[in-house]
Coordinates of C-alpha atoms and ligand atoms in Angstrom, one line a residue:
X1365 CA 14.3 -0.7 6.0
X1366 CA 12.4 -3.8 7.0
X1367 CA 12.9 -7.2 8.5
X1368 CA 12.2 -9.5 5.6
X1369 CA 15.5 -10.9 4.4
X1370 CA 17.0 -14.0 2.9
X1371 CA 19.2 -16.2 5.1
X1372 CA 20.8 -19.3 3.6
X1373 CA 18.5 -18.9 0.6
X1374 CA 15.3 -18.9 2.7
X1375 CA 13.2 -15.7 3.2
X1376 CA 12.8 -14.8 6.9
X1377 CA 10.7 -12.3 8.8
X1378 CA 12.9 -11.3 11.7
X1379 CA 14.1 -14.8 12.9
X1380 CA 11.2 -16.8 11.6
X1381 CA 11.3 -18.6 8.3
X1382 CA 8.3 -17.6 6.3
X1383 CA 8.0 -21.1 5.0
X1384 CA 7.4 -22.3 8.6
X1385 CA 4.4 -19.9 8.9
X1386 CA 3.0 -21.0 5.5
X1387 CA 3.3 -24.7 6.6
X1388 CA 1.7 -24.1 10.0
X1389 CA -1.0 -21.4 9.2
X1390 CA -1.6 -22.0 5.5
X1391 CA -1.8 -19.6 2.6
X1392 CA -2.7 -16.9 1.7
X1393 CA -1.5 -15.3 4.9
X1394 CA -0.4 -11.8 5.8
X1395 CA 2.8 -11.6 8.0
X1396 CA 3.8 -8.4 9.9
X1397 CA 7.1 -7.7 11.6
X1398 CA 6.7 -6.2 15.0
X1399 CA 10.3 -4.9 14.9
X1400 CA 9.7 -3.1 11.6
X1401 CA 6.5 -1.5 12.9
X1402 CA 8.1 -0.1 16.0
X1403 CA 11.2 0.9 14.1
X1404 CA 9.2 2.9 11.6
X1405 CA 7.2 4.6 14.3
X1406 CA 10.4 5.6 16.2
X1407 CA 12.0 6.9 13.0
X1408 CA 9.1 9.3 12.7
X1409 CA 9.0 10.1 16.3
X1410 CA 12.7 10.9 16.4
X1411 CA 12.6 12.9 13.2
X1412 CA 9.9 15.2 14.6
X1413 CA 11.2 15.3 18.2
X1414 CA 12.5 18.8 17.6
X1415 CA 9.1 20.3 18.1
X1416 CA 6.0 19.4 20.1
X1417 CA 4.4 16.7 17.9
X1418 CA 1.8 13.9 18.0
X1419 CA 1.9 11.0 15.6
X1420 CA -1.6 9.7 14.9
X1421 CA -1.4 6.3 13.3
X1422 CA -3.8 6.2 10.4
X1423 CA -5.9 3.2 11.2
X1424 CA -7.3 2.7 7.8
X1425 CA -3.9 1.5 6.5
X1426 CA -4.0 -1.6 8.7
X1427 CA -6.6 -1.9 11.4
X1428 CA -5.5 -5.2 13.0
X1429 CA -6.0 -4.9 16.8
X1430 CA -2.4 -6.0 17.5
X1431 CA -0.9 -3.4 15.1
X1432 CA -2.9 -0.6 16.7
X1433 CA -2.1 -1.7 20.3
X1434 CA 1.5 -2.1 19.5
X1435 CA 1.7 1.4 18.1
X1436 CA -0.4 2.9 20.9
X1437 CA 1.9 1.3 23.4
X1438 CA 4.8 3.1 21.7
X1439 CA 2.9 6.4 22.2
X1440 CA 1.0 6.8 19.0
X1441 CA -2.5 8.3 18.7
X1442 CA -4.9 7.5 16.0
X1443 CA -6.3 9.1 12.9
X1444 CA -9.8 7.7 12.3
X1445 CA -12.5 8.2 9.6
X1446 CA -15.5 6.3 10.9
X1447 CA -17.3 5.1 14.0
X1448 CA -15.9 1.7 13.4
X1449 CA -12.4 3.0 13.5
X1450 CA -13.2 4.9 16.7
X1451 CA -14.4 1.7 18.2
X1452 CA -11.3 -0.2 17.1
X1453 CA -9.0 2.5 18.3
X1454 CA -10.5 2.7 21.8
X1455 CA -10.7 -1.1 22.0
X1456 CA -7.0 -1.4 21.1
X1457 CA -6.1 1.1 23.9
X1458 CA -5.5 4.4 22.1
X1459 CA -6.1 7.2 24.5
X1460 CA -9.1 9.3 23.3
X1461 CA -7.2 12.5 23.8
X1462 CA -4.8 11.3 21.0
X1463 CA -7.6 10.6 18.5
X1464 CA -8.3 12.9 15.5
X1465 CA -11.4 12.3 13.3
X1466 CA -11.5 13.2 9.6
X1467 CA -13.9 12.1 6.8
X1468 CA -16.5 13.9 4.7
X1469 CA -19.5 11.9 5.8
X1470 CA -19.6 11.7 9.6
X1471 CA -23.0 10.7 10.7
X1472 CA -24.7 12.2 13.8
X1473 CA -24.4 8.9 15.7
X1474 CA -20.7 8.7 15.0
X1475 CA -20.2 12.3 16.2
X1476 CA -22.0 11.5 19.5
X1477 CA -19.7 8.5 20.1
X1478 CA -16.6 10.6 19.4
X1479 CA -17.8 13.4 21.6
X1480 CA -18.7 11.0 24.4
X1481 CA -15.3 9.4 24.1
X1482 CA -13.6 12.8 24.4
X1483 CA -11.4 12.7 21.3
X1484 CA -8.8 15.4 20.6
X1485 CA -10.5 16.9 17.7
X1486 CA -12.7 16.6 14.6
X1487 CA -11.3 17.5 11.3
X1488 CA -14.3 19.1 9.7
X1489 CA -14.6 18.9 6.0
X1490 CA -17.6 21.2 5.1
X1491 CA -19.9 23.9 6.4
X1492 CA -22.8 21.6 6.7
X1493 CA -20.8 19.1 8.7
X1494 CA -19.8 21.9 11.0
X1495 CA -23.4 22.9 11.6
X1496 CA -24.4 19.4 12.3
X1497 CA -21.6 18.9 14.7
X1498 CA -22.6 22.1 16.5
X1499 CA -26.1 20.8 16.8
X1500 CA -25.2 17.3 17.9
X1501 CA -22.7 18.6 20.5
X1502 CA -25.4 20.9 21.9
X1503 CA -27.9 18.1 22.2
X1504 CA -25.6 16.1 24.5
X1505 CA -24.2 19.1 26.3
X1506 CA -20.7 18.9 24.9
X1507 CA -18.4 21.3 23.1
X1508 CA -16.6 19.9 20.0
X1509 CA -12.9 20.8 19.4
X1510 CA -12.3 21.2 15.7
X1511 CA -9.8 21.9 13.0
X1512 CA -11.0 22.6 9.5
X1513 CA -9.6 20.3 6.9
X1514 CA -8.3 22.8 4.4
X1515 CA -7.8 21.9 0.7
X1516 CA -4.7 23.8 -0.3
X1517 CA -5.0 22.9 -4.1
X1518 CA -1.6 21.4 -4.6
X1519 CA -0.7 18.5 -6.9
X1520 CA 0.9 15.7 -4.8
X1521 CA 2.0 13.9 -8.0
X1522 CA 0.6 10.5 -7.1
X1523 CA -2.1 8.2 -8.4
X1524 CA -5.3 10.2 -9.1
X1525 CA -7.3 8.0 -6.8
X1526 CA -5.2 8.9 -3.8
X1527 CA -4.5 12.6 -4.6
X1528 CA -6.8 14.5 -2.2
X1529 CA -5.5 18.0 -2.1
X1530 CA -6.5 19.2 -5.5
X1531 CA -9.3 21.8 -6.0
X1532 CA -11.6 19.2 -7.7
X1533 CA -11.2 16.6 -4.9
X1534 CA -14.2 15.8 -2.7
X1535 CA -12.1 16.4 0.5
X1536 CA -11.7 19.4 2.7
X1537 CA -12.7 23.1 2.5
X1538 CA -11.4 25.2 -0.3
X1539 CA -8.6 27.4 1.1
X1540 CA -10.3 30.5 -0.2
X1541 CA -13.4 29.8 1.8
X1542 CA -11.6 28.7 4.9
X1543 CA -11.4 32.1 6.7
X1544 CA -15.2 32.7 6.3
X1545 CA -15.9 29.2 7.6
X1546 CA -13.6 29.6 10.6
X1547 CA -15.5 32.8 11.4
X1548 CA -18.8 30.9 11.2
X1549 CA -17.3 28.2 13.4
X1550 CA -16.3 30.9 15.9
X1551 CA -19.9 32.0 16.2
X1552 CA -21.3 28.5 17.0
X1553 CA -21.8 27.9 20.7
X1554 CA -20.8 24.2 20.8
X1555 CA -17.7 24.4 18.6
X1556 CA -14.2 25.3 19.8
X1557 CA -11.6 26.0 17.1
X1558 CA -8.2 24.4 18.0
X1559 CA -6.4 23.7 14.8
X1560 CA -6.0 23.6 11.0
X1561 CA -5.7 20.3 9.1
X1562 CA -4.6 19.2 5.6
X1563 CA -4.1 15.8 4.0
X1564 CA -3.0 16.2 0.4
X1565 CA -2.7 12.6 -0.7
X1566 CA -0.9 9.3 -0.2
X1567 CA 2.2 7.7 -1.5
X1568 CA 3.9 11.1 -2.1
X1569 CA 7.5 10.7 -2.9
X1570 CA 8.9 14.2 -2.5
X1571 CA 8.8 16.9 0.0
X1572 CA 7.8 19.7 -2.4
X1573 CA 4.0 19.2 -2.3
X1574 CA 4.2 19.5 1.5
X1575 CA 6.3 22.6 1.3
X1576 CA 3.8 24.2 -1.2
X1577 CA 0.8 23.3 0.8
X1578 CA 2.3 24.3 4.1
X1579 CA 3.2 27.7 2.9
X1580 CA -0.4 28.2 1.9
X1581 CA -1.6 26.9 5.2
X1582 CA 0.8 29.2 7.0
X1583 CA -0.7 32.2 5.3
X1584 CA -4.2 31.1 6.5
X1585 CA -2.8 30.5 10.0
X1586 CA -1.4 34.0 10.2
X1587 CA -4.7 35.5 9.0
X1588 CA -6.4 33.5 11.7
X1589 CA -4.0 34.5 14.4
X1590 CA -4.3 38.1 13.4
X1591 CA -8.0 37.8 14.0
X1592 CA -7.3 36.5 17.5
X1593 CA -8.1 32.8 16.9
X1594 CA -6.2 30.6 19.3
X1595 CA -4.9 27.9 16.9
X1596 CA -2.9 25.3 18.9
X1597 CA -2.5 22.5 16.4
X1598 CA -1.3 22.2 12.8
X1599 CA -2.1 18.8 11.4
X1600 CA -0.1 18.1 8.2
X1601 CA -1.9 14.9 7.4
X1602 CA -0.2 11.7 6.1
X1603 CA 1.0 10.6 2.8
X1604 CA 4.7 9.9 3.2
X1605 CA 5.6 7.5 0.4
X1606 CA 7.5 4.2 0.7
X1607 CA 9.7 2.3 -1.7
X1608 CA 7.8 -0.4 -3.5
X1609 CA 10.5 -1.0 -6.0
X1610 CA 13.8 0.2 -4.6
X1611 CA 12.8 3.8 -5.5
X1612 CA 14.4 6.6 -3.5
X1613 CA 11.9 8.3 -1.2
X1614 CA 12.5 11.0 1.4
X1615 CA 13.1 9.7 4.9
X1616 CA 11.1 11.0 7.9
X1617 CA 14.2 13.1 8.8
X1618 CA 14.2 14.7 5.3
X1619 CA 10.5 15.7 5.8
X1620 CA 11.3 17.1 9.3
X1621 CA 14.3 19.0 7.9
X1622 CA 12.4 20.5 5.0
X1623 CA 9.2 21.3 6.9
X1624 CA 10.7 22.0 10.3
X1625 CA 11.4 25.8 9.9
X1626 CA 7.9 26.6 8.6
X1627 CA 6.3 24.4 11.3
X1628 CA 8.3 25.9 14.0
X1629 CA 7.3 29.4 13.0
X1630 CA 3.6 28.5 13.5
X1631 CA 4.2 28.0 17.2
X1632 CA 1.7 25.2 17.0
X1633 CA 1.8 21.6 18.1
X1634 CA 2.3 19.4 15.0
X1635 CA 0.1 16.4 14.2
X1636 CA 1.0 13.8 11.6
X1637 CA -1.4 11.2 10.4
X1638 CA 0.8 8.5 9.0
X1639 CA -0.3 5.1 7.8
X1640 CA 1.6 3.6 4.9
X1641 CA 5.1 4.8 6.1
X1642 CA 4.7 2.9 9.3
X1643 CA 3.0 -0.3 8.2
X1644 CA 3.5 -0.6 4.4
X1645 CA 6.9 -2.3 4.4
X1646 CA 6.3 -4.1 7.7
X1647 CA 4.1 -6.7 6.0
X1648 CA 4.0 -9.3 3.2
X1649 CA 1.3 -11.5 1.8
X1650 CA 2.4 -15.1 1.3
X1651 CA 0.8 -17.1 -1.4
X1652 CA 1.3 -20.6 -3.0
X1653 CA 1.7 -21.3 -6.7
X1654 CA -1.2 -23.5 -7.8
X1655 CA -0.8 -23.9 -11.5
X1656 CA 1.3 -22.8 -14.5
X1657 CA -0.7 -22.0 -17.6
X1658 CA 0.0 -20.8 -21.1
X1659 CA -2.6 -19.1 -23.3
X1660 CA -1.3 -18.0 -26.6
X1661 CA 1.8 -16.0 -26.0
X1662 CA 1.1 -15.4 -22.4
X1663 CA 2.3 -17.3 -19.4
X1664 CA 0.4 -17.3 -16.2
X1665 CA 1.2 -18.3 -12.7
X1666 CA -2.0 -19.0 -10.9
X1667 CA -1.6 -18.4 -7.1
X1668 CA -3.9 -18.8 -4.2
X1669 CA -4.1 -15.1 -3.3
X1670 CA -6.3 -12.9 -5.4
X1671 CA -7.7 -9.4 -5.8
X1672 CA -10.0 -10.0 -2.9
X1673 CA -6.9 -10.4 -0.7
X1674 CA -4.9 -7.6 -2.2
X1675 CA -6.7 -5.2 -4.6
X1676 CA -3.9 -2.6 -5.0
X1677 CA -2.5 -4.0 -8.3
X1678 CA -6.0 -4.3 -9.8
X1679 CA -7.3 -0.9 -8.5
X1680 CA -4.3 1.3 -9.0
X1681 CA -1.9 -0.7 -11.1
X1682 CA 0.4 -0.8 -8.1
X1683 CA 3.7 -2.6 -8.2
X1684 CA 4.4 -5.1 -5.4
X1685 CA 7.7 -7.0 -5.6
X1686 CA 7.4 -10.8 -5.6
X1687 CA 10.0 -12.8 -3.9
X1688 CA 10.2 -16.6 -3.9
X1689 CA 10.4 -18.0 -0.4
X1690 CA 13.3 -20.1 -1.4
X1691 CA 15.9 -18.3 -3.5
X1692 CA 16.4 -19.9 -6.8
X1693 CA 18.7 -19.4 -9.8
X1694 CA 16.2 -20.8 -12.2
X1695 CA 16.1 -18.7 -15.4
X1696 CA 13.7 -15.8 -15.4
X1697 CA 10.5 -15.8 -17.5
X1698 CA 7.9 -13.1 -18.1
X1699 CA 4.6 -14.1 -16.4
X1700 CA 1.3 -12.7 -15.2
X1701 CA 0.8 -13.6 -11.6
X1702 CA -3.0 -14.0 -11.2
X1703 CA -5.4 -15.2 -8.6
X1704 CA -8.4 -17.6 -8.8
X1705 CA -11.1 -14.8 -8.8
X1706 CA -13.3 -14.6 -11.9
X1707 CA -12.2 -11.3 -13.2
X1708 CA -9.6 -10.5 -15.9
X1709 CA -8.6 -7.6 -13.6
X1710 CA -7.6 -10.1 -10.9
X1711 CA -3.8 -10.0 -11.0
X1712 CA -0.9 -9.4 -8.5
X1713 CA 1.6 -8.6 -11.3
X1714 CA 1.5 -8.3 -15.0
X1715 CA 4.4 -9.1 -17.5
X1716 CA 6.7 -9.6 -14.6
X1717 CA 10.2 -11.1 -14.9
X1718 CA 10.3 -13.8 -12.3
X1719 CA 12.4 -17.0 -11.8
X1720 CA 10.6 -20.1 -13.0
X1721 CA 8.4 -21.4 -10.3
X1722 CA 6.4 -24.7 -10.0
X1723 CA 3.1 -25.5 -8.3
X1724 CA 3.7 -25.8 -4.6
X1725 CA 6.3 -23.0 -4.5
X1726 CA 5.7 -20.1 -2.2
X1727 CA 5.9 -16.4 -3.0
X1728 CA 6.0 -13.3 -0.8
X1729 CA 4.1 -10.3 -2.1
X1730 CA 6.2 -7.5 -0.6
X1731 CA 5.1 -4.2 0.9
X1732 CA 1.7 -5.5 1.8
X1733 CA 1.3 -4.1 5.3
X1734 CA -0.7 -1.0 4.3
X1735 CA -4.1 -0.9 2.5
X1736 CA -3.8 -4.6 1.8
X1737 CA -5.7 -6.8 4.3
X1738 CA -7.6 -3.6 5.2
X1739 CA -9.1 -3.4 1.7
X1740 CA -9.7 -7.2 1.4
X1741 CA -13.2 -8.6 0.7
X1742 CA -15.0 -11.9 0.5
X1743 CA -15.6 -11.6 -3.3
X1744 CA -16.1 -15.0 -4.9
X1745 CA -16.9 -16.3 -1.4
X1746 CA -13.3 -16.4 -0.5
X1747 CA -12.7 -16.4 3.3
X1748 CA -10.3 -13.6 4.2
X1749 CA -6.7 -14.5 4.9
X1750 CA -5.2 -15.0 8.3
X1751 CA -2.8 -12.4 9.7
X1752 CA 0.3 -13.2 11.7
X1753 CA 2.7 -11.1 13.7
X1754 CA 6.3 -12.0 14.2
X1755 CA 8.4 -10.9 17.1
X1756 CA 12.0 -12.2 17.0
X1757 CA 11.9 -15.9 16.9
X1758 CA 8.2 -16.2 17.7
X1759 CA 5.0 -15.6 15.8
X1760 CA 1.3 -15.4 16.6
X1761 CA -1.8 -15.5 14.6
X1762 CA -3.3 -12.1 15.2
X1763 CA -6.4 -12.7 13.1
X1764 CA -7.8 -16.1 12.3
X1765 CA -8.4 -17.2 8.7
X1766 CA -12.1 -16.8 8.1
X1767 CA -14.3 -19.9 7.9
X1768 CA -17.2 -20.6 5.5
X1769 CA -19.4 -20.0 8.5
X1770 CA -18.0 -16.5 8.7
X1771 CA -19.0 -15.9 5.1
X1772 CA -22.7 -16.2 5.9
X1773 CA -22.7 -14.6 9.4
X1774 CA -25.7 -12.3 9.6
X1775 CA -27.4 -13.7 6.5
X1776 CA -31.1 -14.7 6.9
X1777 CA -33.1 -17.0 4.9
X1778 CA -36.4 -15.9 3.5
X1779 CA -38.3 -18.7 1.7
Ligands
LIG2090 N1 -5.1 11.2 6.8 C1 -6.2 11.2 6.1 C2 -7.2 12.1 6.2 C3 -6.2 10.2 5.1 O1 -7.3 10.1 4.3 C4 -5.2 9.3 4.9 C5 -5.2 8.2 3.8 C6 -4.1 9.3 5.8 C7 -4.1 10.3 6.7 C8 -2.9 8.4 5.7 O2 -2.2 8.4 4.6 P1 -0.8 7.6 4.4 O3 0.2 8.1 5.4 O4 -1.1 6.2 4.7 O5 -0.4 7.8 3.0 N2 -5.8 2.8 -0.6 C9 -4.8 3.6 -1.1 C10 -4.4 4.7 -0.1 C11 -5.6 5.5 0.3 C12 -5.2 6.6 1.3 C13 -6.4 7.1 2.0 N3 -6.2 8.2 3.0 C14 -3.6 2.8 -1.5 O6 -3.7 1.5 -1.4 O7 -2.6 3.3 -2.0

C-alpha cells in the first residue's frame, strides 16, 4: 500500500504530479508521501494494539527530520544506534522516554548523552559494554536502564549482510551466555535490568523466524523471572519485510496474530523497532535519463542518479522497480540502468525489461524510502539529492540539494 499511482498516464505522489516536482526541484530527488508514512505507522499501531506496545521508529532507515517529527507526532518513539541519531531524535521531538539505544560500539560520550537525556533503555550488546555503561553511569550519578540484546541464533532467510541473529553475527549476546550476563548486570550498582531485546535481521518476509526466536527468548525470560528479575519489556526488534517486486509479505496484523499469544504470555510491554516497513514504500527516487548507449550486446540507460544516491542495488543486488513518470506503450527492451559514477558496480538495475526511454525522460525508482537517502554519500563529489515531502496537493523540500560548497565544508588547506 502506498500513494504513488498513475492518473491519466502520469505518475503521482498523492495529488502531486511527480513531473512537477522534478521540474521545480530538479533531479535526482527523493520524494516521500506523508500519507503513506502515517498510514504504515497506524497499520502497525493498530495491529499491536491488543497488548501494551511501543513502536520505536528505527531512525537509521530514514533520518530526515520531517519524517522523524511526523512519526513522533503520531506517537512513535525511536530506535537509535549512535549519538548522532540520539541528537536527531531529540531535535525532531521524540520524547526521551520513548528512545531505545542499540549498537555494538557505543562510546562513553554517547552513553553520557543518552543517560543525561533520560532515554528508556540501552540495548546492551556485550559484557564489556555493560561494564563500561555501569562505570559511565556511576561517574555522572545515574542508573542505566538496560535490556540485553540476545542473539537467538535463528536464520531470518534474508541477505547475509542484513541477517543479524545468527550465531556468527557480530551483534548481541549469545543466548547461552545471556543468563550469566544478566546475573552480572544485576550485581552492578549503576545498572537496572528492565528488558530483553532481539533484532534478528531486516527484510524478513515470513513470520517463522520471529516465532522461532521468540520461543527461545521466552525460555530465557521464564528463567529470568524464576530468578526474580523484574523484566518489564520485551523488544522484538525490527525487520518486517516489504514488497519490492509485488511479492507477498506478511502484514503487520499477520505478525501480531502469529506472535500475539507468545507475547501476551510474557506479561511484558512489547517494543517494536520498525524502520523499513514504515518508510520503505513511502518514498521514491526520481531520476532523469541522460543518455542511451550500446556497448557490444549490452544496452545502457545512463541516468542522473547513481550508487552514491542509492547504493542498495550495488551493495545487496536489491531490486527496485523502475516506473516511467509518463506511462508509455513503447516496446520493452532489456537495459542496464546505470549512474554517472566511475565504478562498474554503479547500477540501479541490471538486464531490466523496461519500455524504451529517451534522454530527458524521467523515472521513479520505487521503494526508496528506507536505507536510500540515509546511505547516500558524496562519492565522485556528487552533492547529495534533495528530499521532498508531499501532503495531499502540496509539497515541501524537507532537505535542500547539497551545493558544491557543502562538499568542502570542514576541509582545510595545508600548503
Ligand atoms: N533494530 C535494530 C537493532 C537494527 O539494527 C535495525 C536495522 C532495525 C531495528 C530496523 O530494521 P527494519 O525494520 O528497518 O528492517 N541497509 C540495509 C538494512 C540494514 C538494517 C540495519 N538494521 C538495507 O538497505 O536493506
